[in-house]
Coordinates of C-alpha atoms in Angstrom, one line a residue:
M486 CA 145.7 -166.4 76.2
I487 CA 143.2 -168.9 77.1
Q488 CA 140.8 -166.1 78.7
R489 CA 140.7 -164.5 75.0
M490 CA 139.9 -167.5 73.9
L491 CA 137.1 -168.5 76.2
Y492 CA 135.5 -164.6 75.2
K493 CA 135.9 -165.6 71.7
K494 CA 134.2 -169.1 71.7
I495 CA 131.2 -167.2 74.5
A496 CA 130.9 -164.1 71.2
V497 CA 130.5 -167.4 68.1
A498 CA 128.3 -169.3 70.7
T499 CA 126.0 -166.2 71.4
S500 CA 126.4 -165.1 67.6
L501 CA 124.9 -168.2 66.6
L502 CA 122.3 -168.2 69.0
L503 CA 120.8 -164.8 68.2
V504 CA 121.4 -166.1 64.2
I505 CA 119.3 -168.8 65.4
L506 CA 116.5 -166.5 66.8
M507 CA 116.4 -164.5 64.0
L508 CA 115.5 -167.5 61.7
Y509 CA 113.1 -168.8 64.0
L510 CA 111.2 -165.3 63.8
I511 CA 111.3 -164.5 60.1
P512 CA 109.2 -167.7 59.0
S513 CA 106.8 -166.7 62.1
N514 CA 106.5 -162.9 60.7
K515 CA 105.7 -164.2 57.0
N516 CA 102.9 -166.2 57.6
E517 CA 101.8 -163.1 59.5
I518 CA 101.9 -161.1 56.2
K519 CA 100.3 -163.5 54.6
M520 CA 98.1 -164.2 56.5
E521 CA 97.0 -160.4 56.2
E522 CA 97.1 -160.3 52.5
R523 CA 94.9 -163.7 52.6
L524 CA 91.8 -162.0 55.1
E525 CA 92.2 -158.7 52.9
Y526 CA 91.5 -160.4 49.5
V527 CA 88.5 -162.1 51.2
Y528 CA 87.0 -159.4 52.9
P529 CA 87.5 -156.8 50.4
K530 CA 85.8 -153.0 50.6
E531 CA 85.3 -150.5 48.2
I532 CA 83.2 -147.0 48.5
D533 CA 80.2 -146.9 46.6
T534 CA 77.2 -143.8 46.0
I535 CA 74.1 -143.9 48.4
Y536 CA 71.8 -141.2 48.5
L537 CA 70.7 -140.3 52.5
L538 CA 68.7 -138.1 54.4
D539 CA 71.2 -135.5 54.8
S540 CA 70.9 -132.5 58.0
Y541 CA 68.4 -130.3 55.6
D542 CA 66.1 -132.5 54.9
K543 CA 67.2 -133.6 51.6
I544 CA 68.0 -136.6 49.7
S545 CA 71.8 -136.3 49.1
R546 CA 74.6 -138.6 47.6
T547 CA 77.3 -139.4 49.9
E548 CA 79.7 -142.4 49.7
I549 CA 80.0 -145.7 52.2
S550 CA 81.7 -148.9 52.0
V551 CA 80.5 -152.1 50.7
N552 CA 81.5 -155.6 49.9
K553 CA 81.8 -155.4 45.8
D554 CA 82.3 -159.3 45.1
D555 CA 78.7 -159.6 44.3
E556 CA 76.3 -157.1 42.4
I557 CA 73.2 -158.5 44.3
E558 CA 75.1 -158.7 47.8
K559 CA 76.3 -155.0 46.9
V560 CA 72.2 -153.9 46.2
K561 CA 71.9 -155.7 50.1
E562 CA 74.5 -153.5 51.8
L563 CA 73.2 -150.6 49.9
M564 CA 69.9 -151.2 51.6
E565 CA 70.9 -151.6 54.7
G566 CA 72.9 -148.0 54.9
L567 CA 69.4 -146.8 53.5
T568 CA 67.5 -148.7 56.8
I569 CA 67.6 -147.0 59.7
N570 CA 69.1 -148.5 62.3
G571 CA 70.6 -151.0 60.1
R572 CA 73.7 -152.9 60.0
K573 CA 75.8 -150.4 57.8
Q574 CA 74.8 -148.0 60.4
D575 CA 78.3 -147.4 61.8
K576 CA 79.6 -146.8 58.2
I577 CA 77.1 -144.2 57.5
P578 CA 78.9 -140.3 57.4
N579 CA 78.2 -138.2 60.2
G580 CA 75.7 -135.4 59.1
F581 CA 73.5 -138.3 57.5
K582 CA 70.9 -141.1 58.0
G583 CA 69.1 -143.9 56.9
V584 CA 65.1 -143.0 55.0
L585 CA 63.8 -146.9 55.1
P586 CA 61.9 -148.1 58.5
I587 CA 63.4 -150.0 61.0
G588 CA 63.6 -153.4 60.2
T589 CA 63.0 -153.8 56.4
K590 CA 64.8 -156.5 54.7
V591 CA 65.7 -157.6 51.2
I592 CA 63.8 -161.1 51.3
D593 CA 64.9 -161.5 47.6
A594 CA 66.4 -159.4 44.5
S595 CA 67.5 -160.1 40.4
L596 CA 68.6 -157.9 37.8
K597 CA 67.9 -159.4 34.2
E598 CA 68.4 -156.7 31.5
G599 CA 69.2 -153.7 32.9
I600 CA 66.1 -154.0 35.2
L601 CA 66.8 -155.0 39.2
R602 CA 64.0 -156.4 41.0
I603 CA 64.2 -156.0 44.9
N604 CA 61.3 -157.8 46.9
L605 CA 61.3 -156.0 50.4
S606 CA 60.1 -156.9 53.6
K607 CA 56.8 -156.0 55.2
E608 CA 58.0 -153.1 57.4
F609 CA 58.2 -151.2 54.4
N610 CA 54.8 -150.3 55.0
N611 CA 55.8 -149.1 58.5
I612 CA 56.8 -146.1 56.5
K613 CA 56.0 -142.6 58.1
I614 CA 53.8 -140.4 54.9
N615 CA 56.6 -137.4 54.8
M616 CA 59.2 -140.3 54.5
E617 CA 57.5 -142.4 51.6
E618 CA 58.5 -140.0 48.7
K619 CA 62.1 -139.7 50.0
A620 CA 62.4 -143.3 49.9
I621 CA 61.6 -144.1 46.8
E622 CA 64.0 -141.3 45.9
A623 CA 66.6 -142.5 47.8
I624 CA 66.6 -146.1 46.5
T625 CA 66.3 -145.1 43.3
Y626 CA 69.2 -143.8 42.9
T627 CA 71.1 -145.2 45.1
L628 CA 70.7 -148.7 43.1
T629 CA 70.8 -146.9 39.2
S630 CA 73.7 -146.1 40.4
I631 CA 75.2 -149.3 40.4
E632 CA 76.8 -149.8 36.6
G633 CA 74.5 -152.3 34.7
V634 CA 71.4 -151.1 36.6
D635 CA 68.9 -149.2 34.7
K636 CA 65.5 -149.8 36.7
I637 CA 64.2 -150.7 39.5
E638 CA 60.8 -152.6 40.4
I639 CA 60.0 -152.8 43.9
L640 CA 57.6 -155.8 45.5
V641 CA 57.0 -155.8 49.5
E642 CA 56.2 -159.7 50.6
G643 CA 56.0 -160.3 47.1
E644 CA 53.5 -157.7 45.7
K645 CA 54.5 -155.1 43.2
L646 CA 54.7 -151.8 45.1
E647 CA 51.7 -150.4 42.4
Y648 CA 50.6 -147.3 45.0
L649 CA 52.6 -145.9 48.0
P650 CA 51.4 -147.1 51.9
N651 CA 50.2 -144.0 52.9
S652 CA 49.3 -141.1 50.4
K653 CA 48.5 -144.0 47.8
K654 CA 50.5 -142.0 45.3
Q655 CA 50.5 -144.5 42.0
L656 CA 54.4 -145.2 41.3
P657 CA 55.4 -146.0 37.7
K658 CA 56.0 -149.5 36.4
Y659 CA 59.6 -148.9 36.7
L660 CA 61.6 -146.7 38.7
D661 CA 64.7 -144.8 37.4
K662 CA 66.0 -140.9 38.0
K663 CA 63.1 -140.0 35.6
Y664 CA 60.9 -139.8 38.9
G665 CA 62.7 -137.1 39.9
I666 CA 64.5 -136.0 43.6
N667 CA 63.9 -133.5 45.9
K668 CA 61.8 -132.0 43.8
E669 CA 60.5 -128.2 42.9
Y670 CA 58.2 -127.0 40.8
E671 CA 58.1 -123.9 39.0
L672 CA 55.3 -124.0 36.9
T673 CA 52.2 -121.3 35.6
T674 CA 50.2 -123.9 33.9
L675 CA 50.1 -127.6 34.0
E676 CA 50.3 -128.3 30.6
D677 CA 53.9 -128.6 28.7
I678 CA 55.7 -129.9 31.9
D679 CA 59.6 -130.9 31.3
S680 CA 62.1 -131.1 34.1
Y681 CA 65.6 -131.6 34.7
T682 CA 67.9 -132.1 37.8
V683 CA 71.0 -130.2 38.9
Y684 CA 73.7 -131.3 42.1
Y685 CA 74.3 -128.3 44.0
V686 CA 77.2 -128.0 46.5
M687 CA 76.8 -128.5 50.3
N688 CA 78.2 -128.6 53.7
Y689 CA 78.3 -130.3 56.8
N690 CA 81.1 -129.9 59.5
E691 CA 83.2 -128.4 56.0
M692 CA 82.8 -131.8 54.9
I693 CA 81.7 -130.9 50.9
Y694 CA 79.0 -133.3 49.5
Y695 CA 76.5 -132.8 46.8
T696 CA 72.2 -132.7 47.2
P697 CA 70.0 -133.5 43.4
V698 CA 67.3 -130.8 42.7
T699 CA 65.1 -132.1 40.2
K700 CA 63.2 -128.8 38.9
Y701 CA 59.7 -128.8 37.1
V702 CA 59.1 -126.1 34.4
N703 CA 57.0 -125.4 31.7
K704 CA 58.5 -126.3 28.2
Q705 CA 61.2 -123.3 28.2
G706 CA 62.3 -124.3 23.8
E707 CA 66.1 -124.5 24.9
D708 CA 68.4 -127.3 25.4
K709 CA 69.0 -128.6 29.0
V710 CA 72.5 -128.4 28.7
K711 CA 72.2 -125.0 28.6
I712 CA 69.6 -124.7 30.9
I713 CA 71.5 -126.9 33.3
I714 CA 74.9 -124.3 33.2
D715 CA 72.6 -121.1 33.5
E716 CA 71.0 -122.3 36.7
L717 CA 74.5 -123.5 38.3
A718 CA 75.8 -120.1 37.3
S719 CA 72.8 -118.4 38.6
N720 CA 72.7 -116.0 41.8
L721 CA 69.8 -117.9 42.8
A722 CA 71.3 -121.3 43.4
Y723 CA 72.4 -119.4 46.8
Q724 CA 68.8 -120.5 48.0
S725 CA 67.8 -122.8 51.0
N726 CA 71.2 -123.7 51.9
L727 CA 72.2 -125.0 48.4
M728 CA 75.4 -123.3 46.6
S729 CA 77.2 -123.2 43.4
Y730 CA 80.3 -122.0 42.9
L731 CA 79.8 -121.2 39.6
D732 CA 80.5 -117.7 38.8
N733 CA 77.3 -115.5 36.9
N734 CA 80.0 -114.8 34.1
I735 CA 80.5 -118.0 32.6
K736 CA 79.7 -119.0 29.5
L737 CA 78.8 -122.1 27.4
L738 CA 80.1 -121.1 23.8
D739 CA 79.4 -124.7 22.5
Y740 CA 79.1 -128.3 23.2
E741 CA 79.7 -131.9 21.6
I742 CA 78.6 -135.0 22.5
V743 CA 80.3 -138.1 21.3
D744 CA 79.1 -141.7 22.3
N745 CA 79.1 -141.9 26.1
T746 CA 81.3 -138.3 26.3
I747 CA 80.2 -134.6 26.1
K748 CA 82.5 -132.1 25.2
L749 CA 82.0 -128.8 26.8
D750 CA 83.2 -125.3 25.1
F751 CA 83.5 -122.4 27.9
N752 CA 85.6 -119.0 28.3
E753 CA 87.9 -118.5 30.8
A754 CA 85.4 -117.6 33.6
I755 CA 85.4 -121.6 34.1
L756 CA 88.6 -121.3 35.6
S757 CA 89.5 -120.6 39.0
D758 CA 92.9 -119.4 38.4
I759 CA 93.6 -117.8 34.7
T760 CA 97.7 -118.8 35.3
S761 CA 97.5 -122.4 36.6
G762 CA 94.6 -123.4 34.2
K763 CA 92.5 -125.2 36.9
I764 CA 89.3 -125.8 37.6
L765 CA 87.3 -125.7 41.1
E766 CA 86.4 -129.5 41.7
E767 CA 83.4 -127.9 43.2
V768 CA 82.7 -126.7 40.0
K769 CA 83.9 -129.7 37.8
Y770 CA 81.1 -132.0 40.5
T771 CA 78.2 -130.2 40.0
I772 CA 78.0 -129.9 36.8
G773 CA 79.5 -133.1 35.8
L774 CA 77.1 -134.8 37.9
S775 CA 74.1 -132.9 36.5
L776 CA 75.0 -133.9 33.2
C777 CA 75.7 -137.7 34.0
D778 CA 72.2 -137.8 34.9
E779 CA 70.5 -136.0 32.9
L780 CA 72.2 -137.1 29.5
K781 CA 73.1 -140.5 30.4
V782 CA 77.0 -139.9 29.4
K783 CA 79.6 -141.1 31.1
E784 CA 82.4 -138.2 30.8
V785 CA 82.3 -134.7 31.0
V786 CA 85.6 -133.1 29.2
F787 CA 86.1 -129.0 30.0
I788 CA 87.4 -126.9 26.7
V789 CA 88.8 -123.2 27.0
D790 CA 90.6 -121.8 24.0
D791 CA 90.4 -125.1 22.2
Q792 CA 92.6 -126.8 24.7
E793 CA 91.3 -129.6 26.9
I794 CA 91.6 -128.6 30.6
S795 CA 89.6 -131.1 32.9
T796 CA 87.7 -134.1 32.4
F797 CA 84.7 -135.7 35.5
S798 CA 84.4 -139.1 34.4
L799 CA 82.2 -140.9 36.6
K800 CA 84.2 -144.0 36.8
S801 CA 86.4 -142.8 38.6
I802 CA 84.5 -141.7 41.4
E803 CA 82.4 -144.9 41.4
K804 CA 85.5 -147.0 42.0

C-alpha cells in the first residue's frame, strides 16, 4: 500500500514537472515565431520584371527579387541587377547576365510626373561599343516596367546623356519603349518607316522566358493588332531561336479596346484543347505582352464563340 502511494506521488511530481517544462518552452517558441514575423515584415522581398542579356545575346524579359518598399530603392536594386558583378548577381536567373559596366552605380534618382531621372556614376562610360544599345534597351524596358514610370532621363555624373559614349549615336530627350529592343530592320526604303514590338518564346534548360523584338518596316496600311497576331502565327517566327506557339490557322476575327482592356475575338484555332476550352500560357503571354507594350493596355481578354475564355493581366504578373 505504502509502495503504491509512493509510486503515485512520484508520478504526480513527474507530471507537474513536465507541465512546468512545457509552459517554459511554449512562450519561448511564440517569441521566436513573432520575431520571424517581424523580420519578414521588415525585409519584404517580391518579384519584379528585369530585362537582361540571355545566352543568345538578346535582351530578354525575366524576373528578380527586389525590395519594393520604396520606388526609388526598387530602381536602385534593379540597376544593381543590370550591372555586371553587381550586388544582385546571385539573384539573377541562370542563363542571364547584366549589361552595365562593372562598378556602375546610381548616384541619385527622382520620379516626377511619370519621368524617372536617373544619375549614373562615371563607370557607365566604360561600356563597350557593342553593348551600348543593349544597355540602353535593358535600362529603358526594365525601369518603364515599374508602375508609374513612363519615361527615362539618363545622366552620367550629373551631365545629361545625349550621345552614346563610343558610337556617339544621339539619344532622344526621354527614353521609353518606343526606343525599341533587339531591333530588326525589314525596309525597302528609308521613307514611311513604322515599327512594332513582338514578344517571342525562348527556352534555356527547360526554363521558359520571353524576348521582345522591335521590327522596323515600311508602313503597310494595316493596324498593329492584326500585324502582331499575323506575325506570331507565321512560321517565320521560328527563326533565330525565337518561337511562337500560335497555330498558323489562328484568325483574329475582331477586337475592341475599352479603357485599359483589349478584347480579342478568335476562331477556335487559338485553343490548345477545344474540349477543355483552354489556351496555352505561352500563347497568352506572347500576345499579351506584345499588345500591352504596343497599345499601353493593362489587360487582354481572349474570346472564342462569344465566350470569354481567358484573361492576361499585367497587374497579375508584376506582383
